[in-house]
Amino acid sequence: MSQSADETLTRLPMLGPIVFGVINTTPDSFSDGGKFADASNAIDAGIRLHREGADVIDVGGESTRPGAVRVSADEECGRVLPVIDGLVAAGVPVSIDTMRASTARAAVEHGATYVNDVSGGLADESMFSVVAELNVPIIVMHWRAHSNEMDKWAKYDDVVMDVVNELTARVRDALKAGIARENIIVDPGLGFAKEAEHNWALLRGLPRLVAMGFPVMVGASRKRFLGALLADDDGNPRDPAGRDEASAVISALAAERGARYLRVHDVARTRDALRVRQAWITGGQA
């Protein structure tokens, strides 16, 4: 149960960033339309993503799509715990995607080895103290409000500097709560209280986030800003499943700019893009 991010990384490939494969067990996910609301389907999909090259499977039971309404803690646990059990039994490393300390605790007790809190500890004031007690790595994401109201918070003076400053404050609170420095990963929160131009600015500004001194996760996969970028001639955004090639390109570019973790839906395309990047760097040498 007690594993630092560095200890976890020693068991994972180091030729490139760590890839988190996404499994949403929600019926209203923006990206997969509830395909994995059934636990057996979710377990099978997680095992498949792991075989395709995901180092960790990130299991979530509460939608964070724009406009989403929160579910109860009992419903969230009822969705994710059977999936975590099945994946852990199959030898698959698991992360729990939750904003609740109680769900994080239950998930780690069931074998999850990372906590991914998209609220950066703001949605549940006990999250940091619980994670400190559990002594597992936590992804601290930049966040300003819940999904049903986050769009009105998408106002920044300098989005990169504002995100760095706000993440620095969250990291300070995490350390104060007793979370080990080596257990902290930061995430700029693309799409969360961000307009398209904010997301692109954050991607361009990744080196400034890396300079914070913590591993950086990038989760651009299938986000709205990619749908807008790939819109058809009539201005209709590309469907989420049609955004995977663009997501893989962003993954490779983010790795080039220092991202150490990538959260993606299409693991196979991501691994292809990372192989191309590696071959570019090494001249095709293994």
PDB file of C-alpha atoms in Angstrom:
ATOM      1  CA  MET A   1       0.000   0.000   0.000  1.00  0.00           C
ATOM      2  CA  SER A   2       2.795   2.437   0.875  1.00  0.00           C
ATOM      3  CA  GLN A   3       4.623   3.223  -2.366  1.00  0.00           C
ATOM      4  CA  SER A   4       6.234   6.436  -3.504  1.00  0.00           C
ATOM      5  CA  ALA A   5       6.037   7.647  -7.093  1.00  0.00           C
ATOM      6  CA  ASP A   6       9.755   6.908  -7.475  1.00  0.00           C
ATOM      7  CA  GLU A   7       9.311   3.348  -6.185  1.00  0.00           C
ATOM      8  CA  THR A   8       6.431   2.817  -8.593  1.00  0.00           C
ATOM      9  CA  LEU A   9       8.473   4.235 -11.460  1.00  0.00           C
ATOM     10  CA  THR A  10      11.284   1.763 -10.876  1.00  0.00           C
ATOM     11  CA  ARG A  11       8.935  -0.990 -12.018  1.00  0.00           C
ATOM     12  CA  LEU A  12       7.785   0.870 -15.121  1.00  0.00           C
ATOM     13  CA  PRO A  13       9.479   1.552 -18.500  1.00  0.00           C
ATOM     14  CA  MET A  14      11.773   4.571 -18.433  1.00  0.00           C
ATOM     15  CA  LEU A  15      12.284   5.134 -22.175  1.00  0.00           C
ATOM     16  CA  GLY A  16       9.478   7.651 -22.139  1.00  0.00           C
ATOM     17  CA  PRO A  17       6.613   8.979 -20.069  1.00  0.00           C
ATOM     18  CA  ILE A  18       4.294   6.826 -17.974  1.00  0.00           C
ATOM     19  CA  VAL A  19       1.007   6.207 -19.793  1.00  0.00           C
ATOM     20  CA  PHE A  20      -2.267   6.122 -17.863  1.00  0.00           C
ATOM     21  CA  GLY A  21      -5.071   4.407 -19.779  1.00  0.00           C
ATOM     22  CA  VAL A  22      -8.533   5.813 -19.028  1.00  0.00           C
ATOM     23  CA  ILE A  23     -11.458   3.677 -17.915  1.00  0.00           C
ATOM     24  CA  ASN A  24     -14.592   5.663 -17.079  1.00  0.00           C
ATOM     25  CA  THR A  25     -17.246   3.542 -15.361  1.00  0.00           C
ATOM     26  CA  THR A  26     -19.813   6.323 -15.696  1.00  0.00           C
ATOM     27  CA  PRO A  27     -22.903   6.075 -17.908  1.00  0.00           C
ATOM     28  CA  ASP A  28     -22.463   9.675 -19.115  1.00  0.00           C
ATOM     29  CA  SER A  29     -18.781   9.866 -20.027  1.00  0.00           C
ATOM     30  CA  PHE A  30     -18.075  12.394 -22.791  1.00  0.00           C
ATOM     31  CA  SER A  31     -15.503  10.131 -24.425  1.00  0.00           C
ATOM     32  CA  ASP A  32     -16.897   6.608 -24.460  1.00  0.00           C
ATOM     33  CA  GLY A  33     -20.655   6.946 -24.000  1.00  0.00           C
ATOM     34  CA  GLY A  34     -20.876   4.664 -20.982  1.00  0.00           C
ATOM     35  CA  LYS A  35     -19.326   1.636 -22.680  1.00  0.00           C
ATOM     36  CA  PHE A  36     -17.629   0.656 -19.428  1.00  0.00           C
ATOM     37  CA  ALA A  37     -20.508   1.167 -16.993  1.00  0.00           C
ATOM     38  CA  ASP A  38     -20.626  -2.635 -16.688  1.00  0.00           C
ATOM     39  CA  ALA A  39     -17.808  -3.835 -14.422  1.00  0.00           C
ATOM     40  CA  SER A  40     -16.887  -6.864 -16.530  1.00  0.00           C
ATOM     41  CA  ASN A  41     -16.629  -4.709 -19.666  1.00  0.00           C
ATOM     42  CA  ALA A  42     -14.497  -2.192 -17.776  1.00  0.00           C
ATOM     43  CA  ILE A  43     -12.154  -4.893 -16.463  1.00  0.00           C
ATOM     44  CA  ASP A  44     -11.744  -6.427 -19.921  1.00  0.00           C
ATOM     45  CA  ALA A  45     -11.075  -2.991 -21.411  1.00  0.00           C
ATOM     46  CA  GLY A  46      -8.527  -2.150 -18.720  1.00  0.00           C
ATOM     47  CA  ILE A  47      -6.658  -5.402 -19.296  1.00  0.00           C
ATOM     48  CA  ARG A  48      -6.665  -4.714 -23.037  1.00  0.00           C
ATOM     49  CA  LEU A  49      -5.301  -1.189 -22.530  1.00  0.00           C
ATOM     50  CA  HIS A  50      -2.589  -2.591 -20.284  1.00  0.00           C
ATOM     51  CA  ARG A  51      -1.596  -5.095 -22.964  1.00  0.00           C
ATOM     52  CA  GLU A  52      -1.503  -2.272 -25.503  1.00  0.00           C
ATOM     53  CA  GLY A  53       1.047  -0.450 -23.375  1.00  0.00           C
ATOM     54  CA  ALA A  54      -0.720   1.403 -20.566  1.00  0.00           C
ATOM     55  CA  ASP A  55       1.501   1.378 -17.495  1.00  0.00           C
ATOM     56  CA  VAL A  56      -1.407   2.240 -15.190  1.00  0.00           C
ATOM     57  CA  ILE A  57      -5.189   2.107 -15.630  1.00  0.00           C
ATOM     58  CA  ASP A  58      -6.968   5.190 -14.273  1.00  0.00           C
ATOM     59  CA  VAL A  59     -10.433   4.161 -13.072  1.00  0.00           C
ATOM     60  CA  GLY A  60     -13.069   6.834 -12.484  1.00  0.00           C
ATOM     61  CA  GLY A  61     -16.661   6.576 -11.310  1.00  0.00           C
ATOM     62  CA  GLU A  62     -17.816  10.183 -11.484  1.00  0.00           C
ATOM     63  CA  SER A  63     -18.081  12.160 -14.702  1.00  0.00           C
ATOM     64  CA  THR A  64     -16.168  15.448 -14.871  1.00  0.00           C
ATOM     65  CA  ARG A  65     -17.447  16.409 -18.325  1.00  0.00           C
ATOM     66  CA  PRO A  66     -18.634  20.031 -18.588  1.00  0.00           C
ATOM     67  CA  GLY A  67     -22.023  20.361 -16.916  1.00  0.00           C
ATOM     68  CA  ALA A  68     -21.864  17.020 -15.100  1.00  0.00           C
ATOM     69  CA  VAL A  69     -23.698  16.658 -11.776  1.00  0.00           C
ATOM     70  CA  ARG A  70     -22.012  14.847  -8.903  1.00  0.00           C
ATOM     71  CA  VAL A  71     -22.994  11.350  -7.773  1.00  0.00           C
ATOM     72  CA  SER A  72     -23.001  10.009  -4.197  1.00  0.00           C
ATOM     73  CA  ALA A  73     -19.944   8.459  -2.616  1.00  0.00           C
ATOM     74  CA  ASP A  74     -21.724   5.108  -2.372  1.00  0.00           C
ATOM     75  CA  GLU A  75     -22.564   5.132  -6.066  1.00  0.00           C
ATOM     76  CA  GLU A  76     -19.020   6.120  -6.988  1.00  0.00           C
ATOM     77  CA  CYS A  77     -17.520   3.294  -4.916  1.00  0.00           C
ATOM     78  CA  GLY A  78     -20.072   0.850  -6.259  1.00  0.00           C
ATOM     79  CA  ARG A  79     -18.864   1.647  -9.765  1.00  0.00           C
ATOM     80  CA  VAL A  80     -15.103   1.614  -9.250  1.00  0.00           C
ATOM     81  CA  LEU A  81     -14.288  -0.942  -6.554  1.00  0.00           C
ATOM     82  CA  PRO A  82     -15.355  -4.060  -8.505  1.00  0.00           C
ATOM     83  CA  VAL A  83     -13.318  -2.831 -11.472  1.00  0.00           C
ATOM     84  CA  ILE A  84     -10.261  -2.173  -9.307  1.00  0.00           C
ATOM     85  CA  ASP A  85     -10.612  -5.638  -7.780  1.00  0.00           C
ATOM     86  CA  GLY A  86     -10.706  -7.266 -11.217  1.00  0.00           C
ATOM     87  CA  LEU A  87      -7.755  -5.303 -12.578  1.00  0.00           C
ATOM     88  CA  VAL A  88      -5.587  -5.840  -9.509  1.00  0.00           C
ATOM     89  CA  ALA A  89      -6.370  -9.561  -9.621  1.00  0.00           C
ATOM     90  CA  ALA A  90      -5.117  -9.555 -13.228  1.00  0.00           C
ATOM     91  CA  GLY A  91      -1.866  -7.868 -12.179  1.00  0.00           C
ATOM     92  CA  VAL A  92      -2.719  -4.483 -13.679  1.00  0.00           C
ATOM     93  CA  PRO A  93      -1.505  -1.328 -11.835  1.00  0.00           C
ATOM     94  CA  VAL A  94      -4.439   0.950 -11.011  1.00  0.00           C
ATOM     95  CA  SER A  95      -5.037   4.624 -10.260  1.00  0.00           C
ATOM     96  CA  ILE A  96      -8.273   5.894  -8.734  1.00  0.00           C
ATOM     97  CA  ASP A  97      -9.704   9.037 -10.321  1.00  0.00           C
ATOM     98  CA  THR A  98     -11.714  10.648  -7.537  1.00  0.00           C
ATOM     99  CA  MET A  99     -12.303  13.903  -5.689  1.00  0.00           C
ATOM    100  CA  ARG A 100     -13.385  12.115  -2.487  1.00  0.00           C
ATOM    101  CA  ALA A 101     -11.003  11.067   0.265  1.00  0.00           C
ATOM    102  CA  SER A 102     -13.300   8.202   1.284  1.00  0.00           C
ATOM    103  CA  THR A 103     -13.259   6.782  -2.248  1.00  0.00           C
ATOM    104  CA  ALA A 104      -9.489   7.223  -2.441  1.00  0.00           C
ATOM    105  CA  ARG A 105      -9.047   5.311   0.814  1.00  0.00           C
ATOM    106  CA  ALA A 106     -11.339   2.475  -0.270  1.00  0.00           C
ATOM    107  CA  ALA A 107      -9.649   2.234  -3.680  1.00  0.00           C
ATOM    108  CA  VAL A 108      -6.160   2.031  -2.187  1.00  0.00           C
ATOM    109  CA  GLU A 109      -7.378  -0.598   0.274  1.00  0.00           C
ATOM    110  CA  HIS A 110      -8.563  -2.547  -2.785  1.00  0.00           C
ATOM    111  CA  GLY A 111      -5.148  -2.249  -4.440  1.00  0.00           C
ATOM    112  CA  ALA A 112      -4.965   1.092  -6.280  1.00  0.00           C
ATOM    113  CA  THR A 113      -1.478   2.581  -6.148  1.00  0.00           C
ATOM    114  CA  TYR A 114      -2.146   6.161  -7.312  1.00  0.00           C
ATOM    115  CA  VAL A 115      -4.774   8.771  -6.452  1.00  0.00           C
ATOM    116  CA  ASN A 116      -5.753  11.136  -9.261  1.00  0.00           C
ATOM    117  CA  ASP A 117      -7.669  14.088  -7.787  1.00  0.00           C
ATOM    118  CA  VAL A 118      -8.854  16.448 -10.520  1.00  0.00           C
ATOM    119  CA  SER A 119      -9.780  19.004  -7.860  1.00  0.00           C
ATOM    120  CA  GLY A 120      -6.242  19.124  -6.479  1.00  0.00           C
ATOM    121  CA  GLY A 121      -7.572  18.556  -2.974  1.00  0.00           C
ATOM    122  CA  LEU A 122     -10.072  21.417  -3.119  1.00  0.00           C
ATOM    123  CA  ALA A 123     -13.277  19.355  -3.377  1.00  0.00           C
ATOM    124  CA  ASP A 124     -12.590  17.414  -0.170  1.00  0.00           C
ATOM    125  CA  GLU A 125     -10.547  19.089   2.540  1.00  0.00           C
ATOM    126  CA  SER A 126      -9.529  15.713   3.990  1.00  0.00           C
ATOM    127  CA  MET A 127      -8.041  14.390   0.727  1.00  0.00           C
ATOM    128  CA  PHE A 128      -4.464  15.457   1.384  1.00  0.00           C
ATOM    129  CA  SER A 129      -4.367  14.133   4.947  1.00  0.00           C
ATOM    130  CA  VAL A 130      -5.810  10.799   3.835  1.00  0.00           C
ATOM    131  CA  VAL A 131      -3.320  10.466   0.968  1.00  0.00           C
ATOM    132  CA  ALA A 132      -0.498  11.359   3.360  1.00  0.00           C
ATOM    133  CA  GLU A 133      -1.644   8.523   5.604  1.00  0.00           C
ATOM    134  CA  LEU A 134      -1.956   6.103   2.684  1.00  0.00           C
ATOM    135  CA  ASN A 135       1.504   7.161   1.421  1.00  0.00           C
ATOM    136  CA  VAL A 136       0.750   6.737  -2.282  1.00  0.00           C
ATOM    137  CA  PRO A 137       1.457   9.105  -5.185  1.00  0.00           C
ATOM    138  CA  ILE A 138      -1.199  11.738  -5.916  1.00  0.00           C
ATOM    139  CA  ILE A 139      -1.854  13.685  -9.094  1.00  0.00           C
ATOM    140  CA  VAL A 140      -2.716  17.246  -8.061  1.00  0.00           C
ATOM    141  CA  MET A 141      -4.618  18.899 -10.893  1.00  0.00           C
ATOM    142  CA  HIS A 142      -5.341  22.581 -11.419  1.00  0.00           C
ATOM    143  CA  TRP A 143      -9.038  23.128 -10.716  1.00  0.00           C
ATOM    144  CA  ARG A 144     -11.299  26.025  -9.880  1.00  0.00           C
ATOM    145  CA  ALA A 145     -14.876  24.710  -9.694  1.00  0.00           C
ATOM    146  CA  HIS A 146     -17.091  21.688 -10.220  1.00  0.00           C
ATOM    147  CA  SER A 147     -18.091  20.696 -13.745  1.00  0.00           C
ATOM    148  CA  ASN A 148     -21.531  22.288 -13.627  1.00  0.00           C
ATOM    149  CA  GLU A 149     -20.036  25.752 -13.156  1.00  0.00           C
ATOM    150  CA  MET A 150     -16.388  25.588 -14.193  1.00  0.00           C
ATOM    151  CA  ASP A 151     -16.822  27.354 -17.546  1.00  0.00           C
ATOM    152  CA  LYS A 152     -17.538  30.697 -15.868  1.00  0.00           C
ATOM    153  CA  TRP A 153     -14.176  30.451 -14.065  1.00  0.00           C
ATOM    154  CA  ALA A 154     -12.178  30.358 -17.311  1.00  0.00           C
ATOM    155  CA  LYS A 155     -10.685  33.835 -16.838  1.00  0.00           C
ATOM    156  CA  TYR A 156      -6.926  34.410 -16.545  1.00  0.00           C
ATOM    157  CA  ASP A 157      -4.413  37.232 -16.754  1.00  0.00           C
ATOM    158  CA  ASP A 158      -1.541  34.960 -17.815  1.00  0.00           C
ATOM    159  CA  VAL A 159      -2.929  31.421 -17.849  1.00  0.00           C
ATOM    160  CA  VAL A 160       0.438  29.684 -17.537  1.00  0.00           C
ATOM    161  CA  MET A 161       1.601  31.839 -14.642  1.00  0.00           C
ATOM    162  CA  ASP A 162      -1.821  31.725 -12.975  1.00  0.00           C
ATOM    163  CA  VAL A 163      -1.917  27.919 -13.199  1.00  0.00           C
ATOM    164  CA  VAL A 164       1.651  27.619 -11.913  1.00  0.00           C
ATOM    165  CA  ASN A 165       0.860  29.913  -8.975  1.00  0.00           C
ATOM    166  CA  GLU A 166      -2.373  28.112  -8.094  1.00  0.00           C
ATOM    167  CA  LEU A 167      -0.761  24.683  -8.398  1.00  0.00           C
ATOM    168  CA  THR A 168       2.113  25.883  -6.220  1.00  0.00           C
ATOM    169  CA  ALA A 169      -0.423  26.783  -3.519  1.00  0.00           C
ATOM    170  CA  ARG A 170      -2.003  23.320  -3.774  1.00  0.00           C
ATOM    171  CA  VAL A 171       1.392  21.628  -3.576  1.00  0.00           C
ATOM    172  CA  ARG A 172       2.244  23.717  -0.524  1.00  0.00           C
ATOM    173  CA  ASP A 173      -0.936  22.498   1.189  1.00  0.00           C
ATOM    174  CA  ALA A 174      -0.201  18.899   0.183  1.00  0.00           C
ATOM    175  CA  LEU A 175       3.259  19.095   1.716  1.00  0.00           C
ATOM    176  CA  LYS A 176       1.867  20.747   4.836  1.00  0.00           C
ATOM    177  CA  ALA A 177      -0.605  17.848   5.178  1.00  0.00           C
ATOM    178  CA  GLY A 178       2.298  15.412   5.213  1.00  0.00           C
ATOM    179  CA  ILE A 179       2.403  14.148   1.632  1.00  0.00           C
ATOM    180  CA  ALA A 180       5.973  13.318   0.693  1.00  0.00           C
ATOM    181  CA  ARG A 181       7.420  15.559  -1.999  1.00  0.00           C
ATOM    182  CA  GLU A 182       8.312  12.542  -4.145  1.00  0.00           C
ATOM    183  CA  ASN A 183       4.652  11.479  -4.104  1.00  0.00           C
ATOM    184  CA  ILE A 184       3.373  14.644  -5.833  1.00  0.00           C
ATOM    185  CA  ILE A 185       2.599  14.867  -9.551  1.00  0.00           C
ATOM    186  CA  VAL A 186       1.058  18.042 -11.001  1.00  0.00           C
ATOM    187  CA  ASP A 187      -1.428  18.412 -13.848  1.00  0.00           C
ATOM    188  CA  PRO A 188      -2.373  21.728 -15.536  1.00  0.00           C
ATOM    189  CA  GLY A 189      -5.982  20.567 -15.902  1.00  0.00           C
ATOM    190  CA  LEU A 190      -6.565  21.042 -19.631  1.00  0.00           C
ATOM    191  CA  GLY A 191     -10.245  21.672 -20.276  1.00  0.00           C
ATOM    192  CA  PHE A 192     -11.105  22.373 -16.642  1.00  0.00           C
ATOM    193  CA  ALA A 193     -12.130  26.024 -16.430  1.00  0.00           C
ATOM    194  CA  LYS A 194     -10.093  26.522 -19.600  1.00  0.00           C
ATOM    195  CA  GLU A 195     -11.057  27.755 -23.058  1.00  0.00           C
ATOM    196  CA  ALA A 196      -9.267  26.405 -26.115  1.00  0.00           C
ATOM    197  CA  GLU A 197      -6.719  29.223 -26.163  1.00  0.00           C
ATOM    198  CA  HIS A 198      -5.881  28.528 -22.508  1.00  0.00           C
ATOM    199  CA  ASN A 199      -5.225  24.863 -23.251  1.00  0.00           C
ATOM    200  CA  TRP A 200      -2.912  25.675 -26.151  1.00  0.00           C
ATOM    201  CA  ALA A 201      -1.055  28.249 -24.062  1.00  0.00           C
ATOM    202  CA  LEU A 202      -0.541  25.701 -21.289  1.00  0.00           C
ATOM    203  CA  LEU A 203       0.775  23.123 -23.743  1.00  0.00           C
ATOM    204  CA  ARG A 204       3.210  25.676 -25.171  1.00  0.00           C
ATOM    205  CA  GLY A 205       4.151  26.644 -21.625  1.00  0.00           C
ATOM    206  CA  LEU A 206       4.821  23.115 -20.361  1.00  0.00           C
ATOM    207  CA  PRO A 207       8.482  23.895 -19.585  1.00  0.00           C
ATOM    208  CA  ARG A 208       7.304  26.464 -17.037  1.00  0.00           C
ATOM    209  CA  LEU A 209       5.214  23.779 -15.347  1.00  0.00           C
ATOM    210  CA  VAL A 210       8.092  21.309 -15.450  1.00  0.00           C
ATOM    211  CA  ALA A 211      10.257  23.967 -13.802  1.00  0.00           C
ATOM    212  CA  MET A 212       8.067  23.689 -10.685  1.00  0.00           C
ATOM    213  CA  GLY A 213      10.187  20.641  -9.887  1.00  0.00           C
ATOM    214  CA  PHE A 214       7.455  17.989  -9.860  1.00  0.00           C
ATOM    215  CA  PRO A 215       6.585  15.398 -12.512  1.00  0.00           C
ATOM    216  CA  VAL A 216       3.909  16.771 -14.853  1.00  0.00           C
ATOM    217  CA  MET A 217       0.904  14.866 -16.173  1.00  0.00           C
ATOM    218  CA  VAL A 218      -0.829  15.958 -19.388  1.00  0.00           C
ATOM    219  CA  GLY A 219      -4.393  14.847 -20.055  1.00  0.00           C
ATOM    220  CA  ALA A 220      -5.416  16.266 -23.430  1.00  0.00           C
ATOM    221  CA  SER A 221      -7.013  13.093 -24.757  1.00  0.00           C
ATOM    222  CA  ARG A 222     -10.257  13.671 -26.719  1.00  0.00           C
ATOM    223  CA  LYS A 223     -10.839  17.061 -25.079  1.00  0.00           C
ATOM    224  CA  ARG A 224     -13.237  19.662 -26.518  1.00  0.00           C
ATOM    225  CA  PHE A 225     -10.477  21.928 -27.804  1.00  0.00           C
ATOM    226  CA  LEU A 226      -9.308  19.134 -30.100  1.00  0.00           C
ATOM    227  CA  GLY A 227     -12.842  18.650 -31.375  1.00  0.00           C
ATOM    228  CA  ALA A 228     -12.934  22.359 -32.192  1.00  0.00           C
ATOM    229  CA  LEU A 229      -9.539  22.231 -33.901  1.00  0.00           C
ATOM    230  CA  LEU A 230     -10.699  19.339 -36.092  1.00  0.00           C
ATOM    231  CA  ALA A 231     -14.148  20.761 -36.869  1.00  0.00           C
ATOM    232  CA  ASP A 232     -15.630  20.172 -40.307  1.00  0.00           C
ATOM    233  CA  ASP A 233     -16.257  22.880 -42.907  1.00  0.00           C
ATOM    234  CA  ASP A 234     -19.595  23.703 -41.270  1.00  0.00           C
ATOM    235  CA  GLY A 235     -17.963  24.235 -37.893  1.00  0.00           C
ATOM    236  CA  ASN A 236     -19.228  21.010 -36.310  1.00  0.00           C
ATOM    237  CA  PRO A 237     -16.672  19.677 -33.791  1.00  0.00           C
ATOM    238  CA  ARG A 238     -15.081  16.299 -34.481  1.00  0.00           C
ATOM    239  CA  ASP A 239     -16.609  13.484 -32.399  1.00  0.00           C
ATOM    240  CA  PRO A 240     -14.494  12.376 -29.397  1.00  0.00           C
ATOM    241  CA  ALA A 241     -13.483   9.041 -30.970  1.00  0.00           C
ATOM    242  CA  GLY A 242     -12.186  10.930 -34.012  1.00  0.00           C
ATOM    243  CA  ARG A 243      -9.736  12.925 -31.913  1.00  0.00           C
ATOM    244  CA  ASP A 244      -7.339  10.080 -31.106  1.00  0.00           C
ATOM    245  CA  GLU A 245      -4.688  10.846 -33.725  1.00  0.00           C
ATOM    246  CA  ALA A 246      -4.523  14.463 -32.583  1.00  0.00           C
ATOM    247  CA  SER A 247      -4.379  13.279 -28.966  1.00  0.00           C
ATOM    248  CA  ALA A 248      -1.441  11.005 -29.790  1.00  0.00           C
ATOM    249  CA  VAL A 249       0.414  13.881 -31.473  1.00  0.00           C
ATOM    250  CA  ILE A 250      -0.071  16.022 -28.368  1.00  0.00           C
ATOM    251  CA  SER A 251       1.211  13.142 -26.211  1.00  0.00           C
ATOM    252  CA  ALA A 252       4.451  12.942 -28.216  1.00  0.00           C
ATOM    253  CA  LEU A 253       4.911  16.720 -28.203  1.00  0.00           C
ATOM    254  CA  ALA A 254       4.169  16.905 -24.474  1.00  0.00           C
ATOM    255  CA  ALA A 255       6.756  14.212 -23.812  1.00  0.00           C
ATOM    256  CA  GLU A 256       9.249  16.214 -25.849  1.00  0.00           C
ATOM    257  CA  ARG A 257       8.591  19.221 -23.608  1.00  0.00           C
ATOM    258  CA  GLY A 258       9.048  17.346 -20.365  1.00  0.00           C
ATOM    259  CA  ALA A 259       5.740  15.677 -19.471  1.00  0.00           C
ATOM    260  CA  ARG A 260       6.458  12.536 -17.458  1.00  0.00           C
ATOM    261  CA  TYR A 261       2.890  11.214 -17.337  1.00  0.00           C
ATOM    262  CA  LEU A 262       0.215  11.035 -20.046  1.00  0.00           C
ATOM    263  CA  ARG A 263      -3.461  10.249 -19.480  1.00  0.00           C
ATOM    264  CA  VAL A 264      -5.051   8.870 -22.655  1.00  0.00           C
ATOM    265  CA  HIS A 265      -7.990   6.880 -24.011  1.00  0.00           C
ATOM    266  CA  ASP A 266      -6.269   5.335 -27.034  1.00  0.00           C
ATOM    267  CA  VAL A 267      -3.147   3.681 -25.683  1.00  0.00           C
ATOM    268  CA  ALA A 268      -2.083   1.960 -28.904  1.00  0.00           C
ATOM    269  CA  ARG A 269      -1.926   5.202 -30.925  1.00  0.00           C
ATOM    270  CA  THR A 270      -0.165   6.933 -28.050  1.00  0.00           C
ATOM    271  CA  ARG A 271       2.484   4.230 -27.886  1.00  0.00           C
ATOM    272  CA  ASP A 272       2.977   4.484 -31.657  1.00  0.00           C
ATOM    273  CA  ALA A 273       3.519   8.230 -31.375  1.00  0.00           C
ATOM    274  CA  LEU A 274       5.965   7.767 -28.506  1.00  0.00           C
ATOM    275  CA  ARG A 275       7.895   5.151 -30.496  1.00  0.00           C
ATOM    276  CA  VAL A 276       8.225   7.612 -33.366  1.00  0.00           C
ATOM    277  CA  ARG A 277       9.484  10.268 -30.937  1.00  0.00           C
ATOM    278  CA  GLN A 278      11.997   7.821 -29.441  1.00  0.00           C
ATOM    279  CA  ALA A 279      13.264   6.798 -32.879  1.00  0.00           C
ATOM    280  CA  TRP A 280      13.611  10.468 -33.842  1.00  0.00           C
ATOM    281  CA  ILE A 281      15.736  11.090 -30.743  1.00  0.00           C
ATOM    282  CA  THR A 282      17.909   7.994 -31.078  1.00  0.00           C
ATOM    283  CA  GLY A 283      18.165   7.811 -34.854  1.00  0.00           C
ATOM    284  CA  GLY A 284      16.161   4.614 -34.867  1.00  0.00           C
ATOM    285  CA  GLN A 285      18.349   2.830 -32.332  1.00  0.00           C
ATOM    286  CA  ALA A 286      16.582   0.754 -29.688  1.00  0.00           C
TER     287      ALA A 286
END
